[in-house]
């Protein structure tokens, strides 16, 4: 009994989020037209969950018979998902009203997706990892197709669902083979005896299949086919959430299973990760150049950013893990901000997402223009914004591990990315306004954008704030 | 006593059939059925290993997988239904407005 109470307290962020989603479900069922109240309750509850995550941070260890990780890494990742969800819910208030999809279910699904992400990123047993992944994915399938009268959204969610479920099959088969070879699904137990199974074909096949499942979820080339279509078709705020929080949780679980403390493959997948990384960086950045839709461009850029983070995974040292964590946090604020600006520019029919529709934004709406430029500069990785330090820490750790060639590819492909990011800035400031539609003012949306911008700036000027924490994860 | 290799080969064959079906069929519902076949072949693997290892964890996992597959089926069929209402088709070749 004592143990149960202790474990429950140590996993408080997860518990608080689950309770919060239940509260919001009840609010949605019993109070009519309570969408605004639900959003506010969600944000307030997420603040409590974040406080719980800070409180549990020193409780490093495991809970529930070694099934989930508590404190340290798990708490840090929980804060990340909570931040992503809170910013998304704030941005979504006016956006959902504008596109005529102000459903209360949105908040419930976002909160349930966050619980899935937390379980996914803290599971120390492959079955917890799997269930976390599925809770997150099923919520995201629905969110992607939320505007169900719109053909683009139908198509996006159908593609996401079919390919996601397909990848789940591989992921699960990998777990089954690892279970057969190791006799357990507990990461610590598998890792302990992994060196004895270095040549076991069953175990290696299992690891390979698991790797495919993870590569799909982080959107790395050649498992990226779904990314552009889903990111383009889904409502913009949902895309912002998927490309940051969901990607972060996939990376967090990826690192937990294959890189960090209980590495089940003992560094043998390093070269495979390096290959995935090169392919993602090159394809993502090159194809992004030719895009005309800003959402599609950001989707390909998101593939490229997954490539940069995979450099850190290939290096696999503790320094690289804290670098990836910093990158995930920086990317969260930057990309939610960028998709947030896109969501404000869009009209009721979710059109206006071509790069040309940003023409003259810098003079029409100076604040939005400045914020978008800030986010784009951070995506390029210009100092002193947080995007620069994310790349810096990852590249630094990779060179220390002898992955100089990988770092060179990373630097060269980021130079390609300058072209397509800055093209948007040029269009915003140096192209005259062709489309005179007024962009509506949204208070909550702007507040959320300002918070994201604050994140980009603060972590850019004071990166030690995060790296000091990131060095004490385990 | 049937040796474990028989079960593993059967489930590998089922998994491959499911996988090939996903890649070659064009009807969204049939693709979805092939995905279910893949998941169930994994369940067979779990149960076979569970009996072979004398460890009940594998059978418990199967319950979780079945629950997850049921949740996925509910969401997946709803998505197909939403598409059918707008498009009057569930052929994935007709689902092609998003491309570069």
Coordinates of C-alpha atoms in Angstrom, one line a residue:
Chain A
X1 CA 0.0 0.0 0.0
X2 CA 2.8 2.3 1.0
X3 CA 4.6 1.4 -2.2
X4 CA 1.6 2.1 -4.3
X5 CA 1.1 5.5 -2.8
X6 CA 4.8 6.3 -3.4
X7 CA 4.7 5.1 -7.0
X8 CA 1.5 7.2 -7.6
X9 CA 3.1 10.3 -6.2
X10 CA 6.3 9.7 -8.2
X11 CA 4.3 9.5 -11.5
X12 CA 2.2 12.6 -10.5
X13 CA 2.5 14.4 -13.9
X14 CA 0.9 11.5 -15.6
X15 CA -1.8 11.1 -12.9
X16 CA -2.7 14.8 -12.9
X17 CA -3.0 14.8 -16.7
X18 CA -5.3 11.7 -16.7
X19 CA -7.5 13.3 -14.0
X20 CA -7.5 16.5 -15.9
X21 CA -8.7 14.8 -19.1
X22 CA -11.5 13.1 -17.1
X23 CA -12.5 16.5 -15.6
X24 CA -12.7 18.0 -19.1
X25 CA -14.7 15.1 -20.5
X26 CA -17.2 15.6 -17.7
X27 CA -17.3 19.3 -18.2
X28 CA -17.9 18.7 -21.9
X29 CA -20.7 16.2 -21.3
X30 CA -22.6 18.1 -18.6
X31 CA -22.1 21.8 -19.4
X32 CA -23.4 23.0 -22.8
X33 CA -21.3 25.5 -24.8
X34 CA -18.4 25.2 -22.4
X35 CA -15.6 25.2 -25.0
X36 CA -14.0 28.3 -23.6
X37 CA -14.2 27.1 -20.0
X38 CA -12.8 23.7 -21.1
X39 CA -9.8 25.5 -22.7
X40 CA -9.2 27.5 -19.6
X41 CA -9.5 24.4 -17.3
X42 CA -7.2 22.5 -19.5
X43 CA -4.5 25.2 -19.4
X44 CA -4.9 25.6 -15.6
X45 CA -4.7 21.9 -15.1
X46 CA -1.7 21.6 -17.4
X47 CA 0.0 24.2 -15.2
X48 CA -0.6 22.0 -12.2
X49 CA 0.8 19.0 -14.1
X50 CA 3.9 21.1 -15.0
X51 CA 4.3 22.0 -11.3
X52 CA 3.9 18.3 -10.4
X53 CA 6.6 17.5 -13.0
X54 CA 9.0 20.0 -11.4
X55 CA 8.2 18.5 -8.0
X56 CA 8.9 15.0 -9.1
X57 CA 12.1 15.9 -10.9
X58 CA 14.5 14.8 -8.1
X59 CA 12.7 11.4 -7.7
X60 CA 14.8 9.6 -10.2
X61 CA 14.0 5.9 -10.3
X62 CA 11.3 3.5 -11.4
X63 CA 7.8 3.0 -10.3
X64 CA 5.2 0.2 -10.6
X65 CA 7.6 -2.7 -10.5
X66 CA 10.0 -1.1 -12.9
X67 CA 7.4 -0.5 -15.6
X68 CA 7.8 3.3 -15.8
X69 CA 10.6 5.8 -15.2
X70 CA 10.1 8.6 -12.7
X71 CA 11.8 11.9 -12.1
X72 CA 14.7 13.3 -14.1
X73 CA 14.3 12.3 -17.8
X74 CA 10.6 11.5 -17.5
X75 CA 9.8 14.7 -15.7
X76 CA 11.8 16.9 -18.1
X77 CA 10.0 15.3 -21.1
X78 CA 6.6 15.7 -19.4
X79 CA 7.2 19.5 -19.0
X80 CA 8.0 19.6 -22.7
X81 CA 4.7 17.9 -23.8
X82 CA 2.7 20.0 -21.3
X83 CA 4.2 23.2 -22.7
X84 CA 3.4 22.1 -26.2
X85 CA -0.2 21.2 -25.3
X86 CA -0.8 24.5 -23.4
X87 CA 0.5 26.6 -26.3
X88 CA -1.6 24.7 -28.7
X89 CA -4.8 25.0 -26.7
X90 CA -4.3 28.8 -26.4
X91 CA -3.6 29.1 -30.1
X92 CA -6.6 27.0 -31.0
X93 CA -9.2 29.1 -29.2
X94 CA -9.8 31.7 -32.0
X95 CA -8.5 29.4 -34.8
X96 CA -11.1 26.7 -34.2
X97 CA -13.9 29.3 -34.0
X98 CA -12.7 30.8 -37.3
X99 CA -12.7 27.5 -39.2
X100 CA -16.0 26.4 -37.7
X101 CA -14.6 23.5 -35.7
X102 CA -14.9 24.7 -32.2
X103 CA -15.4 21.2 -30.7
X104 CA -14.8 20.5 -27.0
X105 CA -13.4 17.2 -28.0
X106 CA -10.3 19.0 -29.2
X107 CA -9.2 19.7 -25.7
X108 CA -9.9 16.2 -24.5
X109 CA -8.0 14.6 -27.3
X110 CA -5.0 16.9 -26.8
X111 CA -4.9 16.1 -23.1
X112 CA -5.3 12.3 -23.7
X113 CA -2.5 12.6 -26.4
X114 CA -0.3 14.2 -23.7
X115 CA -0.9 11.3 -21.3
X116 CA 0.0 8.9 -24.1
X117 CA 3.2 10.9 -24.8
X118 CA 4.2 10.8 -21.2
X119 CA 3.7 7.0 -21.0
X120 CA 5.5 6.6 -24.3
X121 CA 8.5 8.7 -23.1
X122 CA 8.8 7.1 -19.7
X123 CA 8.0 3.5 -20.3
X124 CA 10.7 1.1 -19.1
X125 CA 8.8 -1.9 -20.3
X126 CA 8.2 -2.3 -24.0
X127 CA 4.5 -2.9 -23.4
X128 CA 4.1 0.5 -21.7
X129 CA 6.0 2.1 -24.5
X130 CA 3.6 0.5 -27.0
X131 CA 0.4 1.5 -25.1
X132 CA 1.7 5.1 -24.7
X133 CA 2.5 5.2 -28.4
X134 CA -1.0 4.0 -29.3
X135 CA -2.8 6.3 -26.9
X136 CA -1.0 9.2 -28.5
X137 CA -1.4 8.0 -32.1
X138 CA -5.1 7.3 -31.9
X139 CA -5.8 10.8 -30.5
X140 CA -3.7 12.3 -33.2
X141 CA -5.5 10.4 -36.0
X142 CA -8.7 11.9 -34.8
X143 CA -7.2 15.4 -34.4
X144 CA -5.8 15.4 -37.9
X145 CA -9.2 14.7 -39.4
X146 CA -11.1 16.9 -37.0
X147 CA -12.6 19.2 -39.6
X148 CA -14.4 16.2 -41.1
X149 CA -16.3 18.1 -43.8
X150 CA -13.1 19.0 -45.5
X151 CA -11.6 16.6 -48.0
X152 CA -8.0 17.5 -47.3
X153 CA -8.5 16.7 -43.6
X154 CA -10.1 13.4 -44.5
X155 CA -7.2 12.5 -46.7
X156 CA -4.6 13.6 -44.1
X157 CA -6.2 11.5 -41.3
X158 CA -6.7 8.5 -43.6
X159 CA -3.1 8.5 -44.7
X160 CA -1.9 9.1 -41.2
X161 CA -4.0 6.3 -39.9
X162 CA -3.2 3.7 -42.5
X163 CA 0.5 4.3 -42.5
X164 CA 0.6 4.8 -38.7
X165 CA -1.2 1.5 -38.1
X166 CA 1.1 -0.2 -40.6
X167 CA 4.1 1.1 -38.7
X168 CA 2.5 -0.1 -35.4
X169 CA 2.5 -3.6 -36.9
X170 CA 6.2 -3.5 -37.4
X171 CA 6.8 -1.9 -34.0
X172 CA 4.8 -4.7 -32.3
X173 CA 6.4 -7.5 -34.3
X174 CA 9.7 -6.1 -33.1
X175 CA 8.5 -6.2 -29.5
X176 CA 7.3 -9.8 -30.0
X177 CA 10.7 -11.0 -31.4
X178 CA 12.6 -9.3 -28.6
X179 CA 10.3 -10.9 -26.1
X180 CA 10.9 -14.3 -27.6
X181 CA 14.7 -13.8 -27.6
X182 CA 15.0 -12.2 -24.2
X183 CA 12.1 -13.8 -22.4
X184 CA 11.0 -10.4 -21.0
X185 CA 9.8 -7.0 -22.2
X186 CA 11.5 -5.1 -19.4
X187 CA 14.2 -2.7 -20.8
X188 CA 16.6 -3.1 -17.8
X189 CA 16.4 -6.9 -18.0
X190 CA 16.9 -6.9 -21.8
X191 CA 19.8 -4.5 -21.6
X192 CA 21.5 -6.6 -18.9
X193 CA 21.7 -9.7 -21.0
X194 CA 21.9 -8.0 -24.4
X195 CA 25.6 -8.6 -24.9
X196 CA 25.0 -12.3 -24.6
X197 CA 22.6 -12.0 -27.6
X198 CA 24.9 -10.0 -29.9
X199 CA 24.6 -12.7 -32.6
X200 CA 21.0 -13.9 -31.9
X201 CA 19.2 -13.3 -35.3
X202 CA 15.8 -13.3 -33.5
X203 CA 16.9 -10.4 -31.2
X204 CA 18.6 -8.5 -34.0
X205 CA 15.5 -8.8 -36.2
X206 CA 13.4 -7.6 -33.3
X207 CA 15.6 -4.5 -32.8
X208 CA 15.5 -3.8 -36.6
X209 CA 11.7 -3.9 -36.7
X210 CA 11.5 -1.7 -33.6
X211 CA 13.9 0.7 -35.2
X212 CA 11.6 0.9 -38.3
X213 CA 8.7 1.7 -36.1
X214 CA 10.5 4.5 -34.3
X215 CA 11.9 5.9 -37.6
X216 CA 8.4 6.1 -38.9
X217 CA 7.1 7.9 -35.8
X218 CA 9.9 10.5 -35.9
X219 CA 9.3 11.0 -39.6
X220 CA 12.9 10.1 -40.8
X221 CA 13.6 9.3 -44.5
X222 CA 12.8 6.7 -45.9
X223 CA 9.8 6.4 -43.6
X224 CA 8.6 10.0 -44.1
X225 CA 6.0 9.6 -46.8
X226 CA 3.1 10.5 -44.5
X227 CA 4.7 13.7 -43.1
X228 CA 4.1 16.3 -45.8
X229 CA 0.5 15.1 -46.6
X230 CA -0.6 14.9 -43.0
X231 CA 1.0 18.2 -41.9
X232 CA -0.5 19.9 -44.9
X233 CA -4.0 18.5 -44.5
X234 CA -4.4 18.7 -40.8
X235 CA -5.6 22.0 -39.1
X236 CA -2.6 24.2 -38.6
X237 CA -2.6 24.2 -34.8
X238 CA -2.9 20.4 -34.8
X239 CA 0.1 20.3 -37.2
X240 CA 2.0 22.4 -34.8
X241 CA 1.2 20.0 -32.0
X242 CA 2.0 16.9 -34.0
X243 CA 5.3 18.2 -35.4
X244 CA 6.6 19.2 -31.9
X245 CA 5.1 17.4 -28.9
X246 CA 4.4 14.1 -30.8
X247 CA 7.8 14.2 -32.4
X248 CA 9.5 15.0 -29.1
X249 CA 7.8 12.0 -27.4
X250 CA 8.8 9.7 -30.2
X251 CA 12.4 10.9 -29.9
X252 CA 12.3 10.6 -26.1
X253 CA 11.1 7.0 -26.3
X254 CA 13.6 6.2 -29.1
X255 CA 16.4 7.5 -26.8
X256 CA 15.1 5.5 -23.8
X257 CA 14.9 2.2 -25.7
X258 CA 18.0 2.5 -27.9
X259 CA 20.4 5.1 -26.5
X260 CA 20.1 6.1 -22.9
X261 CA 20.6 4.1 -19.7
X262 CA 19.0 0.9 -20.7
X263 CA 20.2 0.7 -24.3
X264 CA 19.0 -2.7 -25.5
X265 CA 21.1 -2.6 -28.7
X266 CA 24.5 -1.6 -27.1
X267 CA 25.3 1.0 -29.7
X268 CA 25.0 -1.3 -32.7
X269 CA 22.4 0.7 -34.5
X270 CA 24.6 3.8 -34.5
X271 CA 25.6 3.5 -38.2
X272 CA 21.9 2.9 -39.2
X273 CA 20.9 6.0 -37.3
X274 CA 23.6 8.0 -39.1
X275 CA 22.3 6.8 -42.5
X276 CA 18.7 7.7 -41.6
X277 CA 20.0 11.1 -40.4
X278 CA 21.9 11.9 -43.7
X279 CA 18.9 10.8 -45.8
X280 CA 16.5 13.0 -43.7
X281 CA 18.7 16.0 -43.8
X282 CA 19.4 15.9 -47.5
X283 CA 15.9 15.0 -48.7
X284 CA 14.1 17.3 -46.2
X285 CA 16.1 20.3 -47.0
X286 CA 16.3 19.9 -50.8
X287 CA 12.6 19.1 -51.3
X288 CA 11.6 22.0 -49.1
X289 CA 13.1 24.4 -51.6
X290 CA 10.5 23.7 -54.2
X291 CA 7.5 24.0 -52.0
X292 CA 4.9 26.7 -52.6
X293 CA 2.7 26.0 -49.5
X294 CA 4.2 27.1 -46.3
X295 CA 2.7 24.2 -44.4
X296 CA 4.3 21.7 -46.8
X297 CA 7.6 23.6 -46.6
X298 CA 7.5 23.4 -42.8
X299 CA 6.7 19.7 -43.1
X300 CA 9.8 19.0 -45.2
X301 CA 11.8 21.2 -42.8
X302 CA 10.5 19.1 -40.0
X303 CA 11.9 16.0 -41.7
X304 CA 15.2 17.8 -41.9
X305 CA 15.1 18.7 -38.2
X306 CA 14.4 15.0 -37.4
X307 CA 17.7 14.4 -39.3
X308 CA 19.6 16.9 -37.2
X309 CA 18.3 15.3 -34.0
X310 CA 19.2 11.8 -35.3
X311 CA 22.9 13.0 -35.5
X312 CA 22.6 13.3 -31.7
X313 CA 21.1 9.8 -31.4
X314 CA 23.9 8.3 -33.6
X315 CA 26.5 9.9 -31.3
X316 CA 24.6 8.5 -28.3
X317 CA 26.7 10.0 -25.5
X318 CA 25.1 11.7 -22.5
X319 CA 26.2 15.0 -23.9
X320 CA 24.4 14.2 -27.2
X321 CA 21.2 13.2 -25.3
X322 CA 21.1 16.5 -23.5
X323 CA 21.8 18.2 -26.8
X324 CA 18.8 16.4 -28.4
X325 CA 16.7 17.4 -25.4
X326 CA 17.6 21.1 -25.8
X327 CA 16.9 20.8 -29.6
X328 CA 13.5 19.3 -28.9
X329 CA 12.6 22.1 -26.5
X330 CA 13.8 24.8 -28.9
X331 CA 12.0 23.2 -31.8
X332 CA 8.8 23.0 -29.7
X333 CA 8.7 26.7 -29.2
X334 CA 9.9 27.6 -32.7
X335 CA 7.6 25.3 -34.6
X336 CA 4.4 25.8 -32.6
X337 CA 5.1 29.6 -33.1
X338 CA 5.6 29.2 -36.9
X339 CA 2.5 27.1 -37.3
X340 CA 0.7 29.5 -35.0
X341 CA 1.4 32.4 -37.3
X342 CA 0.2 30.3 -40.2
X343 CA -3.0 29.5 -38.4
X344 CA -3.6 33.2 -37.8
X345 CA -3.0 34.1 -41.5
X346 CA -5.4 31.4 -42.7
X347 CA -8.9 32.3 -43.7
X348 CA -12.1 30.5 -42.6
X349 CA -11.7 28.0 -45.4
X350 CA -8.2 27.2 -44.3
X351 CA -6.8 28.7 -47.5
X352 CA -4.1 31.3 -47.7
X353 CA -1.3 29.0 -46.8
X354 CA 0.9 29.6 -49.9
X355 CA 4.1 31.5 -49.2
X356 CA 2.8 34.3 -51.5
X357 CA 0.0 35.0 -49.1
X358 CA 2.6 36.2 -46.6
X359 CA 3.4 39.1 -49.0
X360 CA 3.5 42.4 -47.2
X361 CA 2.8 40.9 -43.8
X362 CA 5.8 42.8 -42.4
X363 CA 4.0 46.1 -43.0
X364 CA 0.4 44.9 -42.7
X365 CA 0.9 43.3 -39.3
X366 CA 4.4 44.3 -38.0
X367 CA 4.1 42.1 -34.9
X368 CA 3.1 38.9 -36.7
X369 CA 5.8 39.6 -39.3
X370 CA 8.5 40.1 -36.7
X371 CA 7.4 37.0 -34.8
X372 CA 7.4 34.8 -37.9
X373 CA 10.9 36.1 -38.8
X374 CA 12.1 35.3 -35.4
X375 CA 10.8 31.7 -35.6
X376 CA 12.3 31.3 -39.1
X377 CA 15.7 32.6 -38.0
X378 CA 15.6 30.1 -35.1
X379 CA 14.7 27.3 -37.5
X380 CA 17.7 28.3 -39.7
X381 CA 19.8 28.2 -36.5
X382 CA 21.1 31.8 -36.4
X383 CA 22.7 32.8 -33.1
X384 CA 21.7 33.9 -30.5
X385 CA 18.3 32.2 -30.9
X386 CA 17.7 28.8 -29.3
X387 CA 17.8 26.9 -32.7
X388 CA 21.5 27.8 -32.9
X389 CA 22.4 26.3 -29.6
X390 CA 20.3 23.1 -30.3
X391 CA 22.4 22.5 -33.4
X392 CA 25.6 23.6 -31.6
X393 CA 25.3 21.1 -28.8
X394 CA 24.3 18.2 -31.1
X395 CA 27.2 18.9 -33.6
X396 CA 29.6 19.3 -30.7
X397 CA 28.7 16.0 -29.2
X398 CA 28.8 14.3 -32.6
X399 CA 32.4 15.6 -33.3
X400 CA 33.5 14.4 -29.9
X401 CA 32.2 10.9 -30.8
X402 CA 34.1 10.9 -34.2
X403 CA 31.1 11.7 -36.4
X404 CA 32.8 14.6 -38.1
X405 CA 31.5 13.6 -41.5
X406 CA 27.9 13.6 -40.2
X407 CA 28.4 17.0 -38.8
X408 CA 29.7 18.3 -42.1
X409 CA 26.6 17.0 -43.8
X410 CA 24.5 18.7 -41.1
X411 CA 26.2 22.1 -41.5
X412 CA 26.0 21.9 -45.4
X413 CA 22.3 21.0 -45.4
X414 CA 21.5 23.8 -42.9
X415 CA 23.1 26.2 -45.3
X416 CA 20.6 24.9 -48.0
X417 CA 17.8 25.6 -45.5
X418 CA 18.7 29.2 -45.2
X419 CA 17.4 29.7 -48.7
X420 CA 13.9 28.5 -48.2
X421 CA 13.4 30.0 -44.7
X422 CA 14.7 33.4 -45.7
X423 CA 12.6 33.4 -48.8
X424 CA 9.5 33.7 -46.6
X425 CA 11.1 36.6 -44.8
X426 CA 11.9 38.3 -48.1
X427 CA 8.3 37.8 -49.3
X428 CA 7.0 39.2 -46.0
X429 CA 9.1 42.4 -46.1
X430 CA 10.0 43.1 -49.7
X431 CA 7.0 42.0 -51.7
X432 CA 4.0 44.4 -51.9
X433 CA 0.7 43.3 -50.6
X434 CA -1.3 41.5 -53.3
X435 CA -4.0 40.1 -51.2
X436 CA -5.9 42.7 -49.2
X437 CA -7.8 40.4 -46.9
X438 CA -7.6 41.6 -43.3
X439 CA -5.9 39.2 -40.9
X440 CA -8.1 39.1 -37.7
X441 CA -6.6 40.0 -34.4
X442 CA -6.6 37.2 -31.8
X443 CA -5.6 38.0 -28.2
X444 CA -5.0 34.5 -26.9
X445 CA -3.3 33.4 -30.1
X446 CA -0.9 36.4 -29.9
X447 CA -0.3 35.7 -26.3
X448 CA 0.6 32.1 -27.2
X449 CA 2.9 33.3 -30.0
X450 CA 4.6 35.8 -27.6
X451 CA 5.2 33.0 -25.1
X452 CA 6.8 30.9 -27.8
X453 CA 8.9 33.8 -28.9
X454 CA 10.0 34.3 -25.3
X455 CA 11.0 30.7 -25.2
X456 CA 13.0 31.0 -28.3
X457 CA 14.8 34.1 -27.0
X458 CA 15.3 33.1 -23.4
X459 CA 16.7 29.7 -24.2
X460 CA 18.8 31.3 -26.9
X461 CA 20.4 33.9 -24.6
X462 CA 20.6 31.6 -21.5
X463 CA 21.1 28.0 -22.9
X464 CA 22.7 27.0 -19.5
X465 CA 19.2 27.1 -18.0
X466 CA 18.4 23.9 -19.9
X467 CA 21.8 22.3 -20.2
X468 CA 22.3 22.4 -16.5
X469 CA 19.1 20.5 -16.0
X470 CA 19.7 18.2 -19.0
X471 CA 23.0 17.1 -17.5
X472 CA 21.3 15.7 -14.4
X473 CA 18.6 13.6 -16.1
X474 CA 19.6 10.1 -15.0
Chain B
X1 CA 3.7 -31.3 -29.3
X2 CA 4.1 -28.9 -32.2
X3 CA 7.5 -27.2 -32.2
X4 CA 7.7 -23.4 -31.7
X5 CA 9.2 -22.9 -35.2
X6 CA 6.0 -23.9 -36.8
X7 CA 4.1 -21.2 -35.0
X8 CA 6.8 -18.6 -35.8
X9 CA 6.8 -19.5 -39.5
X10 CA 3.0 -19.4 -39.7
X11 CA 2.9 -16.0 -38.0
X12 CA 5.8 -14.7 -40.2
X13 CA 3.9 -15.8 -43.3
X14 CA 0.7 -14.2 -42.0
X15 CA 2.6 -11.0 -41.3
X16 CA 4.0 -11.0 -44.8
X17 CA 0.6 -11.6 -46.4
X18 CA -0.8 -8.7 -44.4
X19 CA 2.2 -6.5 -45.3
X20 CA 1.9 -7.3 -49.0
X21 CA -1.8 -6.6 -48.8
X22 CA -1.3 -3.2 -47.4
X23 CA 1.1 -2.4 -50.2
X24 CA -0.9 -3.7 -53.1
X25 CA -4.6 -3.3 -52.3
X26 CA -6.3 -0.1 -53.1
X27 CA -9.5 -0.3 -51.0
X28 CA -9.1 1.5 -47.7
X29 CA -11.2 -1.1 -45.9
X30 CA -9.2 -4.0 -47.3
X31 CA -5.9 -2.3 -46.4
X32 CA -7.3 -1.9 -42.9
X33 CA -8.1 -5.6 -42.8
X34 CA -4.6 -6.5 -43.8
X35 CA -3.3 -4.3 -41.0
X36 CA -5.5 -6.3 -38.6
X37 CA -4.0 -9.5 -40.0
X38 CA -0.5 -8.1 -39.2
X39 CA -1.5 -7.3 -35.6
X40 CA -3.0 -10.8 -35.2
X41 CA 0.0 -12.6 -36.5
X42 CA 2.0 -10.7 -33.9
X43 CA -0.5 -11.9 -31.3
X44 CA 0.2 -15.5 -32.4
X45 CA 3.9 -14.9 -32.0
X46 CA 3.4 -13.5 -28.5
X47 CA 1.2 -16.5 -27.5
X48 CA 3.6 -19.0 -29.0
X49 CA 6.6 -17.5 -27.2
X50 CA 4.6 -17.3 -24.0
X51 CA 3.8 -21.0 -24.1
X52 CA 7.4 -21.8 -25.1
X53 CA 9.0 -19.7 -22.4
X54 CA 6.4 -20.7 -19.7
X55 CA 5.9 -17.0 -19.0
X56 CA 2.4 -15.6 -18.8
X57 CA 3.5 -12.0 -19.7
X58 CA 3.2 -12.7 -23.4
X59 CA -0.5 -13.7 -23.1
X60 CA -1.3 -10.6 -21.1
X61 CA 0.3 -8.4 -23.8
X62 CA -2.1 -10.0 -26.3
X63 CA -5.0 -8.6 -24.3
X64 CA -3.5 -5.1 -24.5
X65 CA -2.9 -5.5 -28.2
X66 CA -6.5 -6.6 -28.8
X67 CA -7.8 -3.6 -26.8
X68 CA -5.6 -1.3 -28.8
X69 CA -6.6 -2.9 -32.1
X70 CA -10.3 -2.4 -31.2
X71 CA -9.7 1.3 -30.4
X72 CA -7.8 1.7 -33.7
X73 CA -10.6 -0.1 -35.6
X74 CA -13.2 2.4 -34.1
X75 CA -11.2 5.4 -35.1
X76 CA -10.1 4.0 -38.5
X77 CA -13.6 3.1 -39.6
X78 CA -14.8 6.5 -38.5
X79 CA -12.1 8.1 -40.7
X80 CA -13.1 5.9 -43.7
X81 CA -16.7 6.8 -43.1
X82 CA -16.0 10.6 -43.0
X83 CA -14.0 10.2 -46.3
X84 CA -16.8 8.2 -47.9
X85 CA -19.4 10.9 -47.0
X86 CA -17.4 13.6 -48.8
X87 CA -15.9 11.6 -51.7
X88 CA -18.4 8.6 -52.2
X89 CA -15.3 6.4 -52.6
X90 CA -12.9 4.5 -50.4
X91 CA -10.4 3.8 -53.1
X92 CA -7.1 5.3 -52.0
X93 CA -6.2 6.1 -55.6
X94 CA -9.0 8.7 -55.5
X95 CA -7.5 10.2 -52.4
X96 CA -4.8 12.4 -54.0
X97 CA -5.5 16.1 -53.6
X98 CA -2.4 16.5 -51.3
X99 CA 0.7 16.2 -53.3
X100 CA 3.6 18.4 -54.4

